[in-house]
XYZ file of C-alpha atoms in Angstrom:
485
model
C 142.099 196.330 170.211
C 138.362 194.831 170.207
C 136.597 196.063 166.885
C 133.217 197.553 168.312
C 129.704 195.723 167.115
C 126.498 197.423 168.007
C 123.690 195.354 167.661
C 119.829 196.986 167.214
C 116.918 194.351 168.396
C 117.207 191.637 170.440
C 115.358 188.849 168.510
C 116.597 185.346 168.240
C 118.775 186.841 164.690
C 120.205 189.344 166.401
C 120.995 187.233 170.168
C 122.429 184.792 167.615
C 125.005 187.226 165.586
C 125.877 188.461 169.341
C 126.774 185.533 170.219
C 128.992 184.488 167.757
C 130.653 187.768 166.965
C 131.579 187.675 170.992
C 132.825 184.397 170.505
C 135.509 185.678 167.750
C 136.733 188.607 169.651
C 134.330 191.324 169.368
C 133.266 193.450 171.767
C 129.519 193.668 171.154
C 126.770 196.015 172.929
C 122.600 194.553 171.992
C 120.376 197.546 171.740
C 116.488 197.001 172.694
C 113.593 199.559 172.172
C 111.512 197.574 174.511
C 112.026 197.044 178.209
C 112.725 193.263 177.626
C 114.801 191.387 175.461
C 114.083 188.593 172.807
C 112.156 190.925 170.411
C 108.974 189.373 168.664
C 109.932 186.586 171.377
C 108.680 187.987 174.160
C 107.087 187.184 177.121
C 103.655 187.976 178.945
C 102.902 187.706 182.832
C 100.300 188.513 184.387
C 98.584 187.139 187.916
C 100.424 183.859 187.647
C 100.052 183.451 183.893
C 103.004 182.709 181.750
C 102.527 183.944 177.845
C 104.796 183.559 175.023
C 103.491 186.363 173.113
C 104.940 185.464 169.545
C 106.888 182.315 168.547
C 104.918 179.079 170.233
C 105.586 175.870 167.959
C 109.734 174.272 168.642
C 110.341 172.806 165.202
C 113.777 171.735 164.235
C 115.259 170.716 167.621
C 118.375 169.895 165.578
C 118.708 173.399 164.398
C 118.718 174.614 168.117
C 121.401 171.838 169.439
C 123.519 173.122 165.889
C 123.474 176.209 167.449
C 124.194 175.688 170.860
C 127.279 173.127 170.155
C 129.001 175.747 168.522
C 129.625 177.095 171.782
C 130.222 173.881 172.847
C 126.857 173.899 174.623
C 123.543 172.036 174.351
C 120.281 173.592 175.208
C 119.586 170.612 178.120
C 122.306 173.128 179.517
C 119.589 176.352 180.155
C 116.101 174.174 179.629
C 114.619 170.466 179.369
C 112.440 169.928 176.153
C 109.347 168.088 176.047
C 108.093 166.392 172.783
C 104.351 166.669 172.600
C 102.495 163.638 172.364
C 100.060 164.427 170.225
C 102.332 166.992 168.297
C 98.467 168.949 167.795
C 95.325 168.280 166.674
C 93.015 169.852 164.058
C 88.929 170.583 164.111
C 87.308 170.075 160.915
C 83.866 170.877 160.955
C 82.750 167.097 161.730
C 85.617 165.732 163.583
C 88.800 166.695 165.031
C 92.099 164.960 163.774
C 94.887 164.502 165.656
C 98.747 164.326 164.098
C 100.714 161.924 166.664
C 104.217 162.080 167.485
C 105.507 159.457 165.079
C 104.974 158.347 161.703
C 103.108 155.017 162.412
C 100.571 157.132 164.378
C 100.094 159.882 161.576
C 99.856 157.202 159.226
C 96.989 155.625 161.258
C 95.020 158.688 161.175
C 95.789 159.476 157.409
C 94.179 156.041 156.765
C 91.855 156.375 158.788
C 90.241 159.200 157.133
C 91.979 157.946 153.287
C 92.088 154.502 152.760
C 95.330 154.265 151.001
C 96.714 157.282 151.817
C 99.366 156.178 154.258
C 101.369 154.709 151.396
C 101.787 157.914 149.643
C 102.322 159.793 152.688
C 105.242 157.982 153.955
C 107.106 158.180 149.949
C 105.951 162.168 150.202
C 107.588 162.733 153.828
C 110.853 160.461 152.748
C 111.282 162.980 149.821
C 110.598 165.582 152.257
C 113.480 164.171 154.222
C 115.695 164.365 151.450
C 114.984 168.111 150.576
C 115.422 168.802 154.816
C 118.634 167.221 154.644
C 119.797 169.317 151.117
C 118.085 172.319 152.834
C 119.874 172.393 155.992
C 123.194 170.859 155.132
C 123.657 172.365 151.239
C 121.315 175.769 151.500
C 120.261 177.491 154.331
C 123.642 178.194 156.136
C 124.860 180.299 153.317
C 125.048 184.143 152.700
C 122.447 184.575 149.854
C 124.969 186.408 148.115
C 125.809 185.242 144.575
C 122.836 182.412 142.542
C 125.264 180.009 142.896
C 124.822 178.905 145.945
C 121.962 177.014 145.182
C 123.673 175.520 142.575
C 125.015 171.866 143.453
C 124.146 168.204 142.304
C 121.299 167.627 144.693
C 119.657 170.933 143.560
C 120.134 170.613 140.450
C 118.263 167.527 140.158
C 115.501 168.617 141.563
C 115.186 172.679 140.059
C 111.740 171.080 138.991
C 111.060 171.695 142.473
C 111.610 174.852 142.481
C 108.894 176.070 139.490
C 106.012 173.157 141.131
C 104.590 173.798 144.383
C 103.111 172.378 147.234
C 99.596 172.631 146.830
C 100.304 170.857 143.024
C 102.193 168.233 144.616
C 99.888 167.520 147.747
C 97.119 167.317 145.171
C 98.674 164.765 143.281
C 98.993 162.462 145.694
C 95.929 163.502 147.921
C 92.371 163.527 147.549
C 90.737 163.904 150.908
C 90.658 168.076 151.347
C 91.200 167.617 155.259
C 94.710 165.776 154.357
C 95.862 168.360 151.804
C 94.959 171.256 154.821
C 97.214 169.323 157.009
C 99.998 168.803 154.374
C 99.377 172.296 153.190
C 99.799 173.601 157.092
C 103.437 173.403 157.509
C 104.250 176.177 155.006
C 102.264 178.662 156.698
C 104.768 179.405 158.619
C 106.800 180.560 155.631
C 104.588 182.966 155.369
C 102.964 182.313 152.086
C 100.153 180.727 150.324
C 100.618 177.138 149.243
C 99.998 177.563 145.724
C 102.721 180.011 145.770
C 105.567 178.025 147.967
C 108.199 176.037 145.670
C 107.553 172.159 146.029
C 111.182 172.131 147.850
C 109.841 173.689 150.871
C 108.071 170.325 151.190
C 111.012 169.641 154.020
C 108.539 171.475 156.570
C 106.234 168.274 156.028
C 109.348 166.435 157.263
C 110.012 169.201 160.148
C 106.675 168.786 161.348
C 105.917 164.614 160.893
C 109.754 163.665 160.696
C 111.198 165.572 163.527
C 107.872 166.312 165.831
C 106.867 169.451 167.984
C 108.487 170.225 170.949
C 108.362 172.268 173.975
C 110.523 173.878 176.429
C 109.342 174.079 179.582
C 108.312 177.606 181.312
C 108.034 178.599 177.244
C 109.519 179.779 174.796
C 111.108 182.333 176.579
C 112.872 179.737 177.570
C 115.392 179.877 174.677
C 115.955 183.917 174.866
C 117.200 183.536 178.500
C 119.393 180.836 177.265
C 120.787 183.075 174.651
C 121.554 185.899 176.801
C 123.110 183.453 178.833
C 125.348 182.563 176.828
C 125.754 186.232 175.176
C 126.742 187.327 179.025
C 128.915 184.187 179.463
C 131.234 185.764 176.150
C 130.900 188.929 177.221
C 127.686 190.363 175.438
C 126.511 193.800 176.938
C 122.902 193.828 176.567
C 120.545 197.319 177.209
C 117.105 197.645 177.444
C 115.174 200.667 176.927
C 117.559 201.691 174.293
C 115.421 203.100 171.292
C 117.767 204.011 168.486
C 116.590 206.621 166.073
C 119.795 207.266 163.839
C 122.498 205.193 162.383
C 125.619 207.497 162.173
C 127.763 207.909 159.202
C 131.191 209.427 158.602
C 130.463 209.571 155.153
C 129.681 206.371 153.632
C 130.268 204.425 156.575
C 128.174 203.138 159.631
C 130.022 204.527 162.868
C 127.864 204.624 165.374
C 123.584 204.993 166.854
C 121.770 207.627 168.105
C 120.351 206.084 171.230
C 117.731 208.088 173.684
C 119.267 211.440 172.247
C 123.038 210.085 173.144
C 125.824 209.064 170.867
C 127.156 205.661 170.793
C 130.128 204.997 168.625
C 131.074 201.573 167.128
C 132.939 199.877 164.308
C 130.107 197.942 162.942
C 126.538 197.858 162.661
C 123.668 195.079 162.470
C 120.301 195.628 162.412
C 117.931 192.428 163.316
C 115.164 195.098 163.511
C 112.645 195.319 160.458
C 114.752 195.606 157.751
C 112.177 198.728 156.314
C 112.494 200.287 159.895
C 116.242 199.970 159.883
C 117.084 202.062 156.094
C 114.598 204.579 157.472
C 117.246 205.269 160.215
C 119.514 206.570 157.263
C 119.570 209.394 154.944
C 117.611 208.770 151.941
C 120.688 208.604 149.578
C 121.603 205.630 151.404
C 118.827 203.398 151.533
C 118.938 200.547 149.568
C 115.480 199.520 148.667
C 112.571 201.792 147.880
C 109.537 202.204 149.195
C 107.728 200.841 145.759
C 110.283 198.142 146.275
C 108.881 197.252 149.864
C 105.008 197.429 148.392
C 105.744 195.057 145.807
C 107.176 192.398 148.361
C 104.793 189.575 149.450
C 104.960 189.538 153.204
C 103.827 187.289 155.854
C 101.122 187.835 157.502
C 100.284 190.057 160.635
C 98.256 188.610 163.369
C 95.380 189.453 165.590
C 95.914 187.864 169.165
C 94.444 187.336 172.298
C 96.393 185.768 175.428
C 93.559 184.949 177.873
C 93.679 183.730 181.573
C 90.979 181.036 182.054
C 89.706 180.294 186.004
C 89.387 176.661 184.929
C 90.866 173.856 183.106
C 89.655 173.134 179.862
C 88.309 170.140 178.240
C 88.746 168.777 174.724
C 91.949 170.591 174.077
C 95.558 169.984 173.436
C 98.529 172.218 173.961
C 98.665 173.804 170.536
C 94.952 173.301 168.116
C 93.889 174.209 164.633
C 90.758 175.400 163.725
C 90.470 174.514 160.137
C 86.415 174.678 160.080
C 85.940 177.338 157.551
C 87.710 177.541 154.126
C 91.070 177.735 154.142
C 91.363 178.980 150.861
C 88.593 182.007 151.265
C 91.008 182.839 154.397
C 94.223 182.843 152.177
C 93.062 185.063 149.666
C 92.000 187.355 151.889
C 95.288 187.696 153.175
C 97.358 187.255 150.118
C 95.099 188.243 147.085
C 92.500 190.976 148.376
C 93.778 192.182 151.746
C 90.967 192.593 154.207
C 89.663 191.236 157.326
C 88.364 187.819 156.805
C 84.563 186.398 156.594
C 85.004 183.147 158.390
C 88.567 183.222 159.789
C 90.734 180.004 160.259
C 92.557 180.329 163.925
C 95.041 178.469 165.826
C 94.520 177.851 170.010
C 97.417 177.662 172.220
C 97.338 176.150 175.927
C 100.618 175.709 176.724
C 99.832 174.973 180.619
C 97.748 171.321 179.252
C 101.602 170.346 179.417
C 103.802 172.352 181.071
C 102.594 173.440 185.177
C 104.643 176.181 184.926
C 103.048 178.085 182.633
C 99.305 178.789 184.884
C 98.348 178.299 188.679
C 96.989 175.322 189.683
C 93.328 174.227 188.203
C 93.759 177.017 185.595
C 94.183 177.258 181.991
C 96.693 179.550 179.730
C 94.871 180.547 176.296
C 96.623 182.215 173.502
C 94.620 182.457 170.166
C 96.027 183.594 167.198
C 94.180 184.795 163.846
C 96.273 185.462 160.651
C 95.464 188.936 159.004
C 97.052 190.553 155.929
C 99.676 193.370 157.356
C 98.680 197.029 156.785
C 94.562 196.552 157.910
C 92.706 198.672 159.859
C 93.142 198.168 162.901
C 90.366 199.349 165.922
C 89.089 198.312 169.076
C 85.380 197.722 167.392
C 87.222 195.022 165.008
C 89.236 193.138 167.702
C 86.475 192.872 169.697
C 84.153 191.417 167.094
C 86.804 189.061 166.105
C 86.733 187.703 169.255
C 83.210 186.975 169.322
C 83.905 184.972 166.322
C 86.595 183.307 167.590
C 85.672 182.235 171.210
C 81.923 181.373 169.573
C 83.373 178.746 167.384
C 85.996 177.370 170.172
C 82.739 176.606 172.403
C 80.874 175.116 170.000
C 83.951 172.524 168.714
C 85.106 171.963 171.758
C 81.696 171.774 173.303
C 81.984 174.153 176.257
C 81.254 177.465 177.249
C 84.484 179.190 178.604
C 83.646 182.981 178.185
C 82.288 183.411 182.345
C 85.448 181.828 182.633
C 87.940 184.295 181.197
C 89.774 186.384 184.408
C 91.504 188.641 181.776
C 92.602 188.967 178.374
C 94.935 191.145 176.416
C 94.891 191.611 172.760
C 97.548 192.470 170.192
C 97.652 193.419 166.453
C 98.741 195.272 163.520
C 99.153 198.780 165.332
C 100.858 196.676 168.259
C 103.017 195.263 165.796
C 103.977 198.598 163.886
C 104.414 200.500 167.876
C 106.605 197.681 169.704
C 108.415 196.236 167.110
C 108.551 198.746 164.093
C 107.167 196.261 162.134
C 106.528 197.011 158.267
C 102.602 197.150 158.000
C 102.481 195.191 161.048
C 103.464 191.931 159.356
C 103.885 189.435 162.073
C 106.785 186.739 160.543
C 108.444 189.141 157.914
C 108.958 188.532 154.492
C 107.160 185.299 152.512
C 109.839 182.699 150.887
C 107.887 182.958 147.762
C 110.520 182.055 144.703
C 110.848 185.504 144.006
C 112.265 185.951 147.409
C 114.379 182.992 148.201
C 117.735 183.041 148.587
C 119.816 185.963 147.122
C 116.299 187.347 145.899
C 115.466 188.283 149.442
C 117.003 191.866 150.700
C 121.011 191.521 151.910
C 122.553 190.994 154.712
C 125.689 193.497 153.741
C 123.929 196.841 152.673
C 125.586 197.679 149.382
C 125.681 201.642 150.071
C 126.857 202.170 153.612
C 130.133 200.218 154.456
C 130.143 198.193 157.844
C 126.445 198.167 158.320
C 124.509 194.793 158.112
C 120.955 193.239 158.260
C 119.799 189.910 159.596
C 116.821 188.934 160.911
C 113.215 187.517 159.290
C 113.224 190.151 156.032
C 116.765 188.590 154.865
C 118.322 185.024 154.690
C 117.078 182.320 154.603
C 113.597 183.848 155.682
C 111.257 183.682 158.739
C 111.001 181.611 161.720
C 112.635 180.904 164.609
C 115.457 178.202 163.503
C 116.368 180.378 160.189
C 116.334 183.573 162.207
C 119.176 181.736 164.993
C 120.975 180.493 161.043
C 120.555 184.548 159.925
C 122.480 185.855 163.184
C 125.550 183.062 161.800
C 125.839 183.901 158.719
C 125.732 187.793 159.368
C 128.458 186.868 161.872
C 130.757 184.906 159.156
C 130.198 187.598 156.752
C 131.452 190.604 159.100
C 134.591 188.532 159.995
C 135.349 187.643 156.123
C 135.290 190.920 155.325
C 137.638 192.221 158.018
């Protein structure tokens, strides 16, 4: 007989461990809270306007296709991707800099504004290769279990990597403060600070100018129907609506969910909801982690957001755009070092619909902005609004239009969002940083190590957040519930 998996959440870590456990036998049930699937994924429409509302940048293509061949798939199969051409461009406060889609372009514009800096930036992104390569082929697709994992000839000839870090290294080689912001970039979306981020996480650089930035088109969404497609196609169940407020023990072991006030009983458990959330559905004895435990974490940070539908078409933009006209270190601490809301905020622009026709009717313009906060700030009405101000007065003046008469709607989303739709610890947006002290087997388990048969995956546990590590996570919870039965 079919051993019984219940699945809570429905992000990418979660569709991914659903799929594979379906694959190998299992019959396997996806619970969602919300009333549609993909999680932090998910999708906005509204009067013709397509939104991703979380996830927007399609890094590691190859970790996708890795994915999909194991089902003996590719992802042409459920969408076409588009590389960007220019991957994105960046406003300074004098000009705007734009990273092309292959080396000999980037190099160009590193020149450009370096003389001499192209040299160094091609040695910097081949050693980036390197580490991708030793990352995704020696690191990433294991269980975070036991130290030794990291532990092979290629890491251990470079553990100085491991105690240097980015910002040392970019510094080295890099004088020009608008290059190191660009180099620096990439590791934001491991959700920590540069100065903090081992040197080995350098392989983003290569993710980003190595690999490019991609786009499906009609979205990111995009990849979430593909995954339930292929969940379906194995026999996935999926539910929607399905808030679970207990995990049920017979004794010390995981046997089934409280679900809208009814009783669901399975063999195994996996969370890929907030890890926090999840050990708050069990009885204090059996939580694994304390709360002073969760405090002392460094987390990612949580975001304020606005998704915006414009009556016109834009000028002077690209699909995704940096605004890296303030200090990007005054913005970092006040994430990181002295949570609060910040002076003169950094922000990233997203118009998906510059590229993809699908995504706003015709002559129209799809906005998403995105602001990085530190998790667990207030949150009001009076402070998103003035944020906004901030935010759509410095988008005028670099891009040199005026675009608020424009705006038909717009819909904003932040920490409270975050803690009410996706039980989100403080609100953080990406989950938990890959600081040093939380890579690897430092980050929290995927096996809990007090309740038998009930596992984790997702952006709080290995190898850490984003999109391609969270589709790895859902694998190697997968593996590690069929080596133990």
């Amino acid at each position: 007989m079919k051993k019984k998996a219940a699945i809570i959440g429905s992000g990418f870590s979660s569709l991914s461990a659903a799929c594979y456990l379906a694959k190998a036998g299992y019959s396997v049930d996806v619970y969602e809270k919300n009333s549609q699937l993909g999680g932090r994924a998910s999708q906005l429409k509204r009067e013709g306007f397509t939104f991703d509302m979380g996830p927007s940048w399609y890094w590691m293509p190859d970790i996708f296709e890795k994915f999909f061949s194991d089902f003996g798939k590719s992802s042409s199969d459920y969408y076409t991707l588009d590389q960007l051409d220019p991957a994105y461009q960046i406003f300074f406060e004098d000009e705007v800099v734009t990273i092309g889609s292959s080396m000999d372009a980037i190099c160009r514009e590193f020149e450009r504004i370096e003389p001499g800096s192209a040299a160094p930036l091609r040695k910097f992104i081949s050693k980036a290769a390197e580490n991708y390569d030793i990352a995704i082929n020696k690191m990433v697709y294991k269980p975070g279990k036991s130290p030794l994992e990291l532990v092979s000839l290629e890491t251990m000839t470079r553990v100085g990597q491991f105690f240097s870090t980015i910002s040392r290294d970019v510094r080295k080689q890099f004088k020009n403060p608008k290059l190191i912001s660009i180099l620096e970039f990439p590791v934001l979306f491991l959700g920590a600070k540069p100065s903090n981020t081992p040197s080995f996480y350098s392989f983003m650089n290569y993710a980003d100018f190595g690999l490019g930035t991609w786009h499906p088109r009609g979205g990111m969404y995009k990849i979430v129907e593909a995954m339930k497609a292929l969940g379906s196609s194995l026999g996935v169940t999926f539910h929607t609506n399905a808030e679970v407020s207990e995990i049920r023990l017979d004794k010390s072991k995981a046997c089934g969910l409280q679900i809208n006030g009814k009783t669901v009983n399975a063999d195994l458990i996996i969370s890929g909801a907030d890890y926090h959330h999840t050990e708050s559905l069990l009885p204090a004895d059996f939580r694994q982690y304390s709360e002073s435990y969760w405090e002392n974490r460094t987390f990612a940070p949580s975001s304020l957001l606005f998704y915006i539908g414009f009556d016109k078409k834009l000028k002077n933009i690209r699909h995704h755009n940096l605004f890296f006209d303030t200090n990007f270190e005054q913005h970092a601490v006040a994430i990181y070092d002295r949570p609060e809301w910040p002076r003169d905020p950094l922000f990233y622009a997203n118009f998906p619909s510059v590229t993809d026709t699908e995504m706003a009717p015709g002559g129209k313009e799809t906005g998403f902005f995105l602001m990085p906060l530190a998790p667990g700030l207030e949150d009001s009405t009076e402070l998103r609004e003035k944020y906004f101000d901030i935010i759509m007065d410095r988008f005028e003046l670099r891009t040199g239009q005026e675009v608020r008469n424009n705006i038909i709607f717009k819909e904003a989303f932040c920490v409270k969002d975050f803690v009410e739709r996706y039980n989100s610890y403080k609100g953080n947006a990406y989950g938990m940083a890959n600081t040093l002290r939380q890579t690897a087997f430092l980050r929290p388990g995927l096996e809990s190590k007090k309740v038998k048969d009930l596992y984790f995956t997702g952006q709080l546990t290995v190898p850490g957040p984003g999109v391609p590590p969270s589709l790895i996570s859902g694998k190697l919870v997968s593996e590690l519930i069929q080596q133990n039965d």
